[in-house]
């Protein structure tokens, strides 16, 4: 069941979204060669708690950290560790903040030092696919219009969309209905209405779309070992068009 948000609830989600966006700013300041994912995670947790919020991911399904930090061929759900970042790493940070009864959820792909041209292009295409999808997040369209727009940008660039993990509704729960795949057919799926809030999050591989989960039962990696990127925002669908709640 899709839980629509009223104006008062949307105001609360704006606060959660602002803190979530701030956490990604903190991440961007801390990611550099020699720093560790654990140190970035600690800085994110400190920031979120200082803002009076709780890290949405900490303890979620048993997840042991405040942010997912996934490097190079890791797609999502990387567990922060003490292995230093290296020059050229492609670093995905996914984070959420919970306050006032609502969650924000957002992810970015950061460049650690000097990354390859392929990594830069992958990040750009992933980001552009998000905005192509968001353009379709308007009242009267269908969910499949968003999915198809994301897929088209990604596949036109010669990359592939991860299929096993999808975007989602968000609100008082981190993951709500509906599921929002990054692939699909225009004109299909649920009709979009004002008050829907969704986390649109393309996960894009340079190579094949297939993924596997590592032995830690969390970290998802591309099956062929190719680079992967991620871009996510929490978006409210309003009568005036889509509104990014996690705007940086
Ligand atoms: Mg996320
Ligand atoms: Mg999400």
XYZ file of C-alpha atoms and ligand atoms in Angstrom:
250
model
C 0.000 0.000 0.000
C 1.357 3.403 -0.956
C 1.263 5.865 1.952
C 0.675 9.389 0.622
C 2.131 12.271 2.635
C 0.155 15.374 3.584
C 1.782 18.858 3.628
C 2.651 18.609 7.312
C 4.328 15.237 6.801
C 6.184 16.589 3.770
C 7.576 19.386 5.931
C 8.952 16.765 8.308
C 10.436 14.849 5.387
C 12.162 18.036 4.208
C 13.969 18.168 7.547
C 15.031 14.515 7.323
C 16.087 15.147 3.729
C 18.167 18.192 4.603
C 20.107 16.280 7.251
C 20.601 13.343 4.880
C 22.030 15.709 2.255
C 24.293 17.257 4.890
C 25.638 13.813 5.738
C 26.737 13.368 2.122
C 28.486 16.747 2.273
C 30.371 15.470 5.311
C 31.299 12.343 3.354
C 32.615 14.391 0.432
C 34.892 16.348 2.779
C 36.365 13.198 4.319
C 36.932 10.937 1.294
C 40.566 11.129 0.225
C 43.437 8.698 -0.334
C 44.601 7.332 3.024
C 41.370 8.056 4.901
C 39.321 5.011 5.855
C 35.668 4.167 5.262
C 35.302 3.751 9.040
C 36.488 7.316 9.633
C 33.954 8.593 7.081
C 31.223 6.559 8.746
C 32.118 7.978 12.147
C 32.024 11.548 10.811
C 28.621 10.908 9.232
C 27.195 9.456 12.420
C 28.559 12.352 14.464
C 26.949 14.868 12.091
C 23.549 13.145 11.976
C 23.373 12.825 15.762
C 24.535 16.421 16.241
C 21.542 17.448 14.094
C 19.261 15.581 16.496
C 18.518 12.763 14.057
C 19.319 9.056 13.975
C 21.222 7.255 11.220
C 18.473 5.322 9.397
C 20.756 2.461 8.400
C 22.396 1.790 11.786
C 20.960 -1.538 12.942
C 18.561 -1.729 9.971
C 18.276 -5.445 9.275
C 21.363 -5.732 11.477
C 23.504 -3.364 9.379
C 26.489 -2.436 11.585
C 27.187 1.148 10.419
C 25.552 4.512 9.725
C 26.404 4.624 6.014
C 26.936 2.091 3.252
C 30.327 2.751 1.669
C 30.957 0.743 -1.499
C 34.160 0.952 -3.536
C 34.825 0.326 -7.258
C 33.073 -2.938 -8.243
C 31.022 -2.851 -5.040
C 27.529 -1.707 -6.001
C 25.734 -1.095 -2.695
C 25.665 -2.151 0.977
C 29.428 -1.948 1.513
C 30.278 -2.166 5.219
C 32.720 0.580 6.285
C 36.102 -0.930 7.252
C 39.569 0.320 8.173
C 41.189 -0.312 4.789
C 42.386 3.082 3.509
C 40.952 4.538 0.305
C 43.398 4.564 -2.589
C 43.947 7.165 -5.255
C 41.547 6.384 -8.109
C 38.862 4.683 -6.032
C 35.246 5.219 -7.030
C 33.433 5.557 -3.697
C 29.677 5.264 -3.282
C 28.158 6.569 -0.059
C 24.525 5.779 0.736
C 23.025 7.299 3.864
C 19.746 8.063 5.589
C 18.625 10.225 8.507
C 15.539 9.681 10.683
C 13.923 12.563 12.538
C 10.376 13.597 13.436
C 9.118 10.163 12.469
C 10.420 10.245 8.881
C 13.436 9.104 6.882
C 15.579 10.627 4.169
C 17.648 8.429 1.837
C 20.325 9.559 -0.591
C 23.489 8.312 -2.273
C 26.356 9.762 -4.294
C 29.388 8.454 -6.135
C 32.582 10.291 -5.140
C 36.000 10.412 -6.805
C 38.911 9.596 -4.504
C 41.883 11.442 -5.955
C 42.362 10.945 -9.679
C 39.906 8.454 -11.137
C 39.826 6.990 -14.642
C 37.942 8.578 -17.530
C 35.676 5.537 -17.497
C 34.832 6.157 -13.841
C 34.038 9.811 -14.559
C 31.780 8.880 -17.449
C 30.029 6.217 -15.387
C 29.306 8.703 -12.600
C 28.005 11.253 -15.095
C 25.732 8.800 -16.884
C 24.363 7.501 -13.573
C 23.629 11.038 -12.403
C 22.021 12.003 -15.713
C 19.884 8.852 -15.674
C 18.545 9.915 -12.284
C 17.504 13.317 -13.635
C 15.954 11.759 -16.749
C 13.875 9.582 -14.428
C 12.997 12.457 -12.128
C 11.644 14.498 -15.056
C 8.997 11.811 -15.438
C 8.038 11.941 -11.751
C 4.996 14.113 -12.400
C 1.358 13.703 -11.459
C -0.512 11.628 -14.026
C 2.517 9.713 -15.311
C 3.116 6.099 -14.379
C 5.946 4.512 -12.412
C 7.165 2.759 -15.564
C 7.757 6.134 -17.216
C 10.453 6.837 -14.609
C 11.990 3.367 -14.912
C 12.114 3.458 -18.706
C 13.701 6.921 -18.775
C 16.519 5.806 -16.438
C 17.156 2.642 -18.427
C 17.269 4.483 -21.733
C 19.983 6.928 -20.622
C 22.093 4.145 -19.120
C 21.841 1.723 -22.027
C 22.343 4.428 -24.668
C 25.686 5.064 -22.970
C 26.605 1.373 -23.262
C 26.293 0.673 -19.530
C 23.812 -1.567 -17.730
C 21.221 -1.098 -15.004
C 21.364 -3.323 -11.931
C 18.125 -5.321 -11.813
C 18.223 -7.095 -8.466
C 17.958 -3.905 -6.390
C 15.483 -1.103 -6.921
C 14.291 2.261 -5.661
C 11.347 2.513 -3.295
C 8.726 4.566 -1.565
C 9.916 6.207 1.654
C 8.354 7.905 4.663
C 7.858 6.702 8.221
C 9.509 3.497 6.985
C 12.823 3.537 5.146
C 11.430 1.215 2.497
C 7.761 1.606 1.579
C 5.680 0.728 -1.456
C 5.997 1.023 -4.361
C 9.149 -0.683 -5.618
C 10.777 1.483 -8.264
C 12.936 -0.493 -10.727
C 15.530 1.332 -12.833
C 14.352 -0.580 -15.891
C 10.933 -1.137 -17.347
C 8.353 0.022 -19.818
C 6.812 3.453 -20.158
C 3.074 3.599 -19.616
C 3.087 0.709 -17.141
C 2.704 0.539 -13.406
C 1.140 2.675 -10.706
C -0.235 6.124 -11.617
C 1.749 8.893 -9.890
C -0.175 11.181 -7.543
C 0.674 14.206 -5.404
C 1.919 13.167 -1.970
C 3.903 10.159 -3.164
C 7.504 10.218 -1.927
C 10.034 7.989 -3.631
C 13.729 7.203 -3.442
C 14.919 7.026 -7.046
C 18.323 5.350 -7.138
C 19.935 4.150 -10.343
C 22.711 1.598 -9.760
C 24.758 1.317 -12.941
C 27.498 -1.116 -13.989
C 30.044 -0.526 -16.735
C 29.710 -4.174 -17.754
C 27.011 -6.730 -17.171
C 24.024 -5.932 -14.921
C 24.369 -9.115 -12.889
C 25.507 -8.860 -9.271
C 26.317 -11.144 -6.348
C 26.408 -10.768 -2.573
C 29.736 -11.295 -0.786
C 30.218 -13.743 2.101
C 29.552 -10.964 4.649
C 25.903 -11.240 3.502
C 25.759 -7.498 2.786
C 28.105 -6.182 0.149
C 26.724 -6.405 -3.387
C 29.355 -6.479 -6.158
C 29.144 -6.615 -9.936
C 29.489 -10.232 -11.041
C 32.008 -9.369 -13.777
C 34.074 -7.116 -11.493
C 33.298 -3.984 -13.516
C 32.956 -0.542 -11.946
C 29.605 0.458 -10.518
C 28.030 3.816 -9.637
C 25.005 4.898 -7.603
C 22.996 8.126 -7.405
C 19.960 8.578 -5.189
C 17.657 11.270 -3.898
C 14.407 11.275 -1.979
C 11.802 12.982 -4.191
C 8.308 14.232 -3.389
C 5.788 14.216 -6.223
C 3.772 17.439 -5.974
C 1.225 19.313 -8.063
C 4.107 21.630 -9.002
C 6.358 18.791 -10.176
C 9.026 16.711 -8.473
C 10.806 18.166 -5.437
C 14.155 16.787 -4.306
C 14.041 16.561 -0.500
C 17.724 15.613 -0.216
C 19.087 18.439 -2.345
C 22.755 19.164 -1.684
Mg 19.949 4.771 -0.110
Mg 17.155 3.834 -1.077
